[in-house]
Amino acid sequence: MTDLSSFPIAKRWPAAHPDRLQLYSWPTPNGVKVSIMLEELGLPYEVHAIKIGQNETWTPEFLSLNPNGKIPAIIDPNGPGGKPLALFESGAILLYLAEKTGRFLPSDPLHRYETIQWLFFQMAAIGPMFGQVGFFHKFAGREFEDKRPLERYRTESRRLLEVLEKRLDAREWIMDDYSIADIATLGWVRNLVGFYGAGELVAFDTLKNVPAWLERGLARPAVQRGLTIPAAG
């Protein structure tokens, strides 16, 4: 039986199935990336709800796995060489799972690096910008009298949507086939127009390709399942 006792997080959130990949997450855009990926792959895994609203990411046990204090993080008991592997940062986890299984990442080097480029586009641009729009449009930032930060992030978010719009012209997916680039980005665009309610703010309805891509992505059964894992109860 796999022994995860060397990981302090396994003491606070014990594994019922230590031989399965362990996912520590919450259904935010970054969290559901990995849930969607695992559902698409069909890998056996066990999920542990890390309640960010209760500051569980700042507990010593979680920080021992992810010193950045953000979800998600994983432990793969069957990592490289058959040894357990702990990983944090959602983009790195997606890349690892794609390489582990040989799926959702092209094997051809040219297309592989192009896919990673669009994965990084979400991580370095779309995620941070859309998150700031959410803060200033929906959350505490709404109380700020100075609206220049909101305008700054609105303008930049619109620009990023237009980059994505151009990329999706005559394409079903960000690459030729559905990939980790789509998996990384879907939750963020969904949150922008749904949870954050910023669709009108960024004139989302004036786009053509991005809404169609979002609809295609959300129609995938694995995406629908992944969006609710772990259950926010």
mmCIF file of C-alpha atoms in Angstrom:
data_model
loop_
_atom_site.group_PDB
_atom_site.id
_atom_site.type_symbol
_atom_site.label_atom_id
_atom_site.label_comp_id
_atom_site.label_asym_id
_atom_site.label_seq_id
_atom_site.Cartn_x
_atom_site.Cartn_y
_atom_site.Cartn_z
ATOM 1 C CA MET A 1 0.000 0.000 0.000
ATOM 2 C CA THR A 2 1.285 3.467 -0.888
ATOM 3 C CA ASP A 3 2.635 5.379 2.098
ATOM 4 C CA LEU A 4 1.996 9.136 2.082
ATOM 5 C CA SER A 5 2.987 9.634 5.724
ATOM 6 C CA SER A 6 6.013 11.724 4.750
ATOM 7 C CA PHE A 7 3.647 14.452 3.537
ATOM 8 C CA PRO A 8 2.258 16.561 6.425
ATOM 9 C CA ILE A 9 -0.798 17.468 4.340
ATOM 10 C CA ALA A 10 -1.860 13.810 4.379
ATOM 11 C CA LYS A 11 -2.215 13.998 8.151
ATOM 12 C CA ARG A 12 -4.679 16.899 8.056
ATOM 13 C CA TRP A 13 -6.493 15.600 4.964
ATOM 14 C CA PRO A 14 -6.014 11.816 5.140
ATOM 15 C CA ALA A 15 -6.135 9.793 1.949
ATOM 16 C CA ALA A 16 -8.794 7.104 1.803
ATOM 17 C CA HIS A 17 -7.116 5.830 -1.368
ATOM 18 C CA PRO A 18 -3.401 6.649 -1.072
ATOM 19 C CA ASP A 19 -2.620 4.745 -4.268
ATOM 20 C CA ARG A 20 -4.583 7.353 -6.263
ATOM 21 C CA LEU A 21 -3.479 10.810 -7.281
ATOM 22 C CA GLN A 22 -4.351 13.244 -4.485
ATOM 23 C CA LEU A 23 -5.873 16.605 -5.486
ATOM 24 C CA TYR A 24 -6.049 19.474 -2.984
ATOM 25 C CA SER A 25 -8.293 22.127 -4.461
ATOM 26 C CA TRP A 26 -11.360 24.351 -4.465
ATOM 27 C CA PRO A 27 -13.630 25.118 -7.483
ATOM 28 C CA THR A 28 -12.032 28.411 -8.533
ATOM 29 C CA PRO A 29 -10.821 28.939 -12.138
ATOM 30 C CA ASN A 30 -7.350 27.735 -11.163
ATOM 31 C CA GLY A 31 -8.712 24.839 -9.158
ATOM 32 C CA VAL A 32 -11.063 23.463 -11.779
ATOM 33 C CA LYS A 33 -8.344 23.361 -14.429
ATOM 34 C CA VAL A 34 -6.903 20.279 -12.792
ATOM 35 C CA SER A 35 -10.304 18.759 -11.985
ATOM 36 C CA ILE A 36 -11.289 19.101 -15.652
ATOM 37 C CA MET A 37 -7.985 17.614 -16.790
ATOM 38 C CA LEU A 38 -8.349 14.624 -14.489
ATOM 39 C CA GLU A 39 -11.937 14.073 -15.591
ATOM 40 C CA GLU A 40 -10.892 14.269 -19.248
ATOM 41 C CA LEU A 41 -8.100 11.762 -18.650
ATOM 42 C CA GLY A 42 -10.144 9.361 -16.548
ATOM 43 C CA LEU A 43 -7.274 8.926 -14.093
ATOM 44 C CA PRO A 44 -8.258 7.638 -10.653
ATOM 45 C CA TYR A 45 -7.868 10.408 -8.115
ATOM 46 C CA GLU A 46 -9.034 11.509 -4.704
ATOM 47 C CA VAL A 47 -10.052 15.109 -4.058
ATOM 48 C CA HIS A 48 -9.674 17.067 -0.839
ATOM 49 C CA ALA A 49 -11.598 20.333 -0.489
ATOM 50 C CA ILE A 50 -9.257 23.084 0.683
ATOM 51 C CA LYS A 51 -11.641 25.812 1.796
ATOM 52 C CA ILE A 52 -10.038 29.070 0.791
ATOM 53 C CA GLY A 53 -12.790 31.069 2.507
ATOM 54 C CA GLN A 54 -11.641 29.565 5.795
ATOM 55 C CA ASN A 55 -7.964 30.284 5.038
ATOM 56 C CA GLU A 56 -7.093 26.603 4.908
ATOM 57 C CA THR A 57 -4.431 27.307 2.291
ATOM 58 C CA TRP A 58 -2.427 29.139 4.967
ATOM 59 C CA THR A 59 -2.288 26.191 7.358
ATOM 60 C CA PRO A 60 1.174 24.666 7.955
ATOM 61 C CA GLU A 61 0.043 21.390 6.397
ATOM 62 C CA PHE A 62 -1.044 22.970 3.121
ATOM 63 C CA LEU A 63 1.976 25.277 2.988
ATOM 64 C CA SER A 64 4.212 22.244 3.356
ATOM 65 C CA LEU A 65 2.913 21.126 -0.049
ATOM 66 C CA ASN A 66 2.447 24.523 -1.671
ATOM 67 C CA PRO A 67 4.577 27.303 -0.161
ATOM 68 C CA ASN A 68 2.726 29.811 -2.351
ATOM 69 C CA GLY A 69 -0.457 29.160 -0.368
ATOM 70 C CA LYS A 70 -2.735 28.821 -3.398
ATOM 71 C CA ILE A 71 -4.836 26.015 -4.782
ATOM 72 C CA PRO A 72 -4.504 23.598 -6.454
ATOM 73 C CA ALA A 73 -1.740 21.192 -5.503
ATOM 74 C CA ILE A 74 -1.324 17.477 -6.072
ATOM 75 C CA ILE A 75 0.545 14.446 -4.855
ATOM 76 C CA ASP A 76 0.976 11.745 -7.467
ATOM 77 C CA PRO A 77 1.947 8.568 -5.593
ATOM 78 C CA ASN A 78 3.160 7.115 -8.899
ATOM 79 C CA GLY A 79 5.352 9.928 -10.130
ATOM 80 C CA PRO A 80 8.513 9.666 -12.238
ATOM 81 C CA GLY A 81 10.454 6.528 -11.418
ATOM 82 C CA GLY A 82 7.489 5.254 -9.421
ATOM 83 C CA LYS A 83 8.201 7.718 -6.611
ATOM 84 C CA PRO A 84 5.619 10.152 -5.154
ATOM 85 C CA LEU A 85 5.672 13.604 -6.720
ATOM 86 C CA ALA A 86 4.233 16.741 -5.140
ATOM 87 C CA LEU A 87 3.411 19.665 -7.423
ATOM 88 C CA PHE A 88 1.831 23.092 -7.065
ATOM 89 C CA GLU A 89 0.866 25.754 -9.657
ATOM 90 C CA SER A 90 -1.978 24.755 -11.952
ATOM 91 C CA GLY A 91 -0.108 25.247 -15.226
ATOM 92 C CA ALA A 92 2.743 23.005 -14.114
ATOM 93 C CA ILE A 93 0.242 20.361 -13.011
ATOM 94 C CA LEU A 94 -1.545 20.431 -16.384
ATOM 95 C CA LEU A 95 1.752 20.091 -18.207
ATOM 96 C CA TYR A 96 2.827 17.217 -15.968
ATOM 97 C CA LEU A 97 -0.432 15.313 -16.425
ATOM 98 C CA ALA A 98 -0.323 15.830 -20.188
ATOM 99 C CA GLU A 99 3.214 14.483 -20.387
ATOM 100 C CA LYS A 100 2.441 11.640 -17.976
ATOM 101 C CA THR A 101 -0.437 10.395 -20.139
ATOM 102 C CA GLY A 102 0.559 11.592 -23.603
ATOM 103 C CA ARG A 103 -2.748 13.412 -24.025
ATOM 104 C CA PHE A 104 -3.895 16.998 -24.667
ATOM 105 C CA LEU A 105 -0.375 18.089 -25.619
ATOM 106 C CA PRO A 106 0.967 17.505 -29.151
ATOM 107 C CA SER A 107 4.010 15.263 -29.446
ATOM 108 C CA ASP A 108 5.370 17.228 -32.388
ATOM 109 C CA PRO A 109 7.880 19.721 -30.882
ATOM 110 C CA LEU A 110 6.656 22.689 -32.913
ATOM 111 C CA HIS A 111 3.023 22.266 -31.882
ATOM 112 C CA ARG A 112 4.012 21.229 -28.372
ATOM 113 C CA TYR A 113 5.780 24.503 -27.677
ATOM 114 C CA GLU A 114 3.016 26.461 -29.353
ATOM 115 C CA THR A 115 0.520 24.818 -26.991
ATOM 116 C CA ILE A 116 2.702 25.634 -23.984
ATOM 117 C CA GLN A 117 2.866 29.225 -25.235
ATOM 118 C CA TRP A 118 -0.941 29.523 -25.048
ATOM 119 C CA LEU A 119 -0.952 27.788 -21.665
ATOM 120 C CA PHE A 120 1.410 30.500 -20.432
ATOM 121 C CA PHE A 121 -0.796 33.145 -22.054
ATOM 122 C CA GLN A 122 -3.551 32.127 -19.653
ATOM 123 C CA MET A 123 -1.257 31.863 -16.654
ATOM 124 C CA ALA A 124 0.607 35.138 -17.164
ATOM 125 C CA ALA A 125 -2.111 37.310 -18.720
ATOM 126 C CA ILE A 126 -5.717 36.134 -18.730
ATOM 127 C CA GLY A 127 -5.738 34.755 -15.191
ATOM 128 C CA PRO A 128 -4.172 37.761 -13.438
ATOM 129 C CA MET A 129 -6.124 40.345 -15.458
ATOM 130 C CA PHE A 130 -9.515 38.661 -15.158
ATOM 131 C CA GLY A 131 -8.899 38.174 -11.448
ATOM 132 C CA GLN A 132 -8.303 41.904 -11.024
ATOM 133 C CA VAL A 133 -11.465 42.723 -12.976
ATOM 134 C CA GLY A 134 -13.357 40.431 -10.609
ATOM 135 C CA PHE A 135 -11.926 42.209 -7.573
ATOM 136 C CA PHE A 136 -12.731 45.724 -8.784
ATOM 137 C CA HIS A 137 -16.065 44.890 -10.441
ATOM 138 C CA LYS A 138 -17.622 42.358 -8.059
ATOM 139 C CA PHE A 139 -15.750 42.385 -4.773
ATOM 140 C CA ALA A 140 -14.208 44.906 -2.373
ATOM 141 C CA GLY A 141 -12.709 46.984 -5.157
ATOM 142 C CA ARG A 142 -16.192 48.185 -6.063
ATOM 143 C CA GLU A 143 -16.040 50.455 -3.020
ATOM 144 C CA PHE A 144 -13.012 52.328 -4.327
ATOM 145 C CA GLU A 145 -13.912 55.855 -5.356
ATOM 146 C CA ASP A 146 -11.008 55.965 -7.772
ATOM 147 C CA LYS A 147 -12.217 53.950 -10.789
ATOM 148 C CA ARG A 148 -8.941 54.125 -12.682
ATOM 149 C CA PRO A 149 -7.803 50.636 -11.566
ATOM 150 C CA LEU A 150 -11.058 49.114 -12.807
ATOM 151 C CA GLU A 151 -10.708 50.916 -16.142
ATOM 152 C CA ARG A 152 -7.109 49.744 -16.444
ATOM 153 C CA TYR A 153 -8.038 46.105 -15.939
ATOM 154 C CA ARG A 154 -11.175 46.374 -18.050
ATOM 155 C CA THR A 155 -9.174 47.711 -20.983
ATOM 156 C CA GLU A 156 -6.495 45.069 -20.630
ATOM 157 C CA SER A 157 -9.045 42.266 -20.247
ATOM 158 C CA ARG A 158 -10.790 43.395 -23.403
ATOM 159 C CA ARG A 159 -7.454 43.431 -25.227
ATOM 160 C CA LEU A 160 -6.718 39.877 -24.097
ATOM 161 C CA LEU A 161 -10.148 38.732 -25.242
ATOM 162 C CA GLU A 162 -9.416 40.218 -28.648
ATOM 163 C CA VAL A 163 -6.124 38.289 -28.779
ATOM 164 C CA LEU A 164 -8.074 35.113 -28.048
ATOM 165 C CA GLU A 165 -10.772 36.122 -30.542
ATOM 166 C CA LYS A 166 -8.178 36.445 -33.300
ATOM 167 C CA ARG A 167 -6.551 33.159 -32.382
ATOM 168 C CA LEU A 168 -9.911 31.358 -32.585
ATOM 169 C CA ASP A 169 -10.783 32.737 -36.004
ATOM 170 C CA ALA A 170 -11.656 29.667 -38.131
ATOM 171 C CA ARG A 171 -10.591 27.418 -35.230
ATOM 172 C CA GLU A 172 -12.642 25.259 -32.893
ATOM 173 C CA TRP A 173 -9.909 25.194 -30.266
ATOM 174 C CA ILE A 174 -6.859 27.259 -29.382
ATOM 175 C CA MET A 175 -4.720 24.627 -31.117
ATOM 176 C CA ASP A 176 -5.826 22.287 -33.902
ATOM 177 C CA ASP A 177 -7.190 19.932 -31.270
ATOM 178 C CA TYR A 178 -8.561 20.414 -27.762
ATOM 179 C CA SER A 179 -5.581 20.758 -25.424
ATOM 180 C CA ILE A 180 -4.300 21.929 -22.070
ATOM 181 C CA ALA A 181 -4.446 25.474 -23.469
ATOM 182 C CA ASP A 182 -8.240 25.242 -23.651
ATOM 183 C CA ILE A 183 -8.511 23.468 -20.299
ATOM 184 C CA ALA A 184 -6.494 26.240 -18.636
ATOM 185 C CA THR A 185 -8.516 29.072 -20.161
ATOM 186 C CA LEU A 186 -12.139 27.912 -20.142
ATOM 187 C CA GLY A 187 -12.749 28.416 -16.425
ATOM 188 C CA TRP A 188 -11.374 31.944 -16.469
ATOM 189 C CA VAL A 189 -13.529 33.111 -19.379
ATOM 190 C CA ARG A 190 -16.548 31.415 -17.816
ATOM 191 C CA ASN A 191 -15.926 33.231 -14.532
ATOM 192 C CA LEU A 192 -15.417 36.577 -16.234
ATOM 193 C CA VAL A 193 -18.892 36.586 -17.775
ATOM 194 C CA GLY A 194 -20.615 34.410 -15.182
ATOM 195 C CA PHE A 195 -19.386 34.608 -11.605
ATOM 196 C CA TYR A 196 -17.802 38.050 -11.974
ATOM 197 C CA GLY A 197 -20.712 39.321 -14.077
ATOM 198 C CA ALA A 198 -18.330 41.388 -16.188
ATOM 199 C CA GLY A 199 -19.617 40.442 -19.619
ATOM 200 C CA GLU A 200 -21.165 43.850 -20.292
ATOM 201 C CA LEU A 201 -18.135 45.605 -18.827
ATOM 202 C CA VAL A 202 -15.810 44.007 -21.409
ATOM 203 C CA ALA A 203 -18.412 43.963 -24.226
ATOM 204 C CA PHE A 204 -18.269 40.172 -24.392
ATOM 205 C CA ASP A 205 -21.336 39.990 -26.653
ATOM 206 C CA THR A 206 -19.507 41.871 -29.401
ATOM 207 C CA LEU A 207 -17.158 38.909 -29.797
ATOM 208 C CA LYS A 208 -17.981 35.978 -32.030
ATOM 209 C CA ASN A 209 -15.316 33.316 -31.760
ATOM 210 C CA VAL A 210 -14.691 33.372 -28.011
ATOM 211 C CA PRO A 211 -18.344 32.848 -26.983
ATOM 212 C CA ALA A 212 -18.664 29.987 -29.480
ATOM 213 C CA TRP A 213 -15.450 28.401 -28.161
ATOM 214 C CA LEU A 214 -16.691 28.787 -24.572
ATOM 215 C CA GLU A 215 -19.975 27.106 -25.467
ATOM 216 C CA ARG A 216 -18.158 24.199 -27.121
ATOM 217 C CA GLY A 217 -15.903 23.768 -24.138
ATOM 218 C CA LEU A 218 -18.697 23.886 -21.573
ATOM 219 C CA ALA A 219 -20.605 21.254 -23.570
ATOM 220 C CA ARG A 220 -17.915 18.674 -22.853
ATOM 221 C CA PRO A 221 -19.135 16.273 -20.118
ATOM 222 C CA ALA A 222 -15.716 16.201 -18.414
ATOM 223 C CA VAL A 223 -15.711 19.997 -18.234
ATOM 224 C CA GLN A 224 -19.153 20.047 -16.660
ATOM 225 C CA ARG A 225 -18.067 17.518 -14.055
ATOM 226 C CA GLY A 226 -14.756 19.236 -13.378
ATOM 227 C CA LEU A 227 -16.344 22.626 -12.777
ATOM 228 C CA THR A 228 -17.982 21.311 -9.604
ATOM 229 C CA ILE A 229 -15.030 19.360 -8.185
ATOM 230 C CA PRO A 230 -14.530 19.578 -5.295
ATOM 231 C CA ALA A 231 -18.077 20.334 -4.309
ATOM 232 C CA ALA A 232 -18.319 23.757 -2.677
ATOM 233 C CA GLY A 233 -20.539 22.619 0.166
#
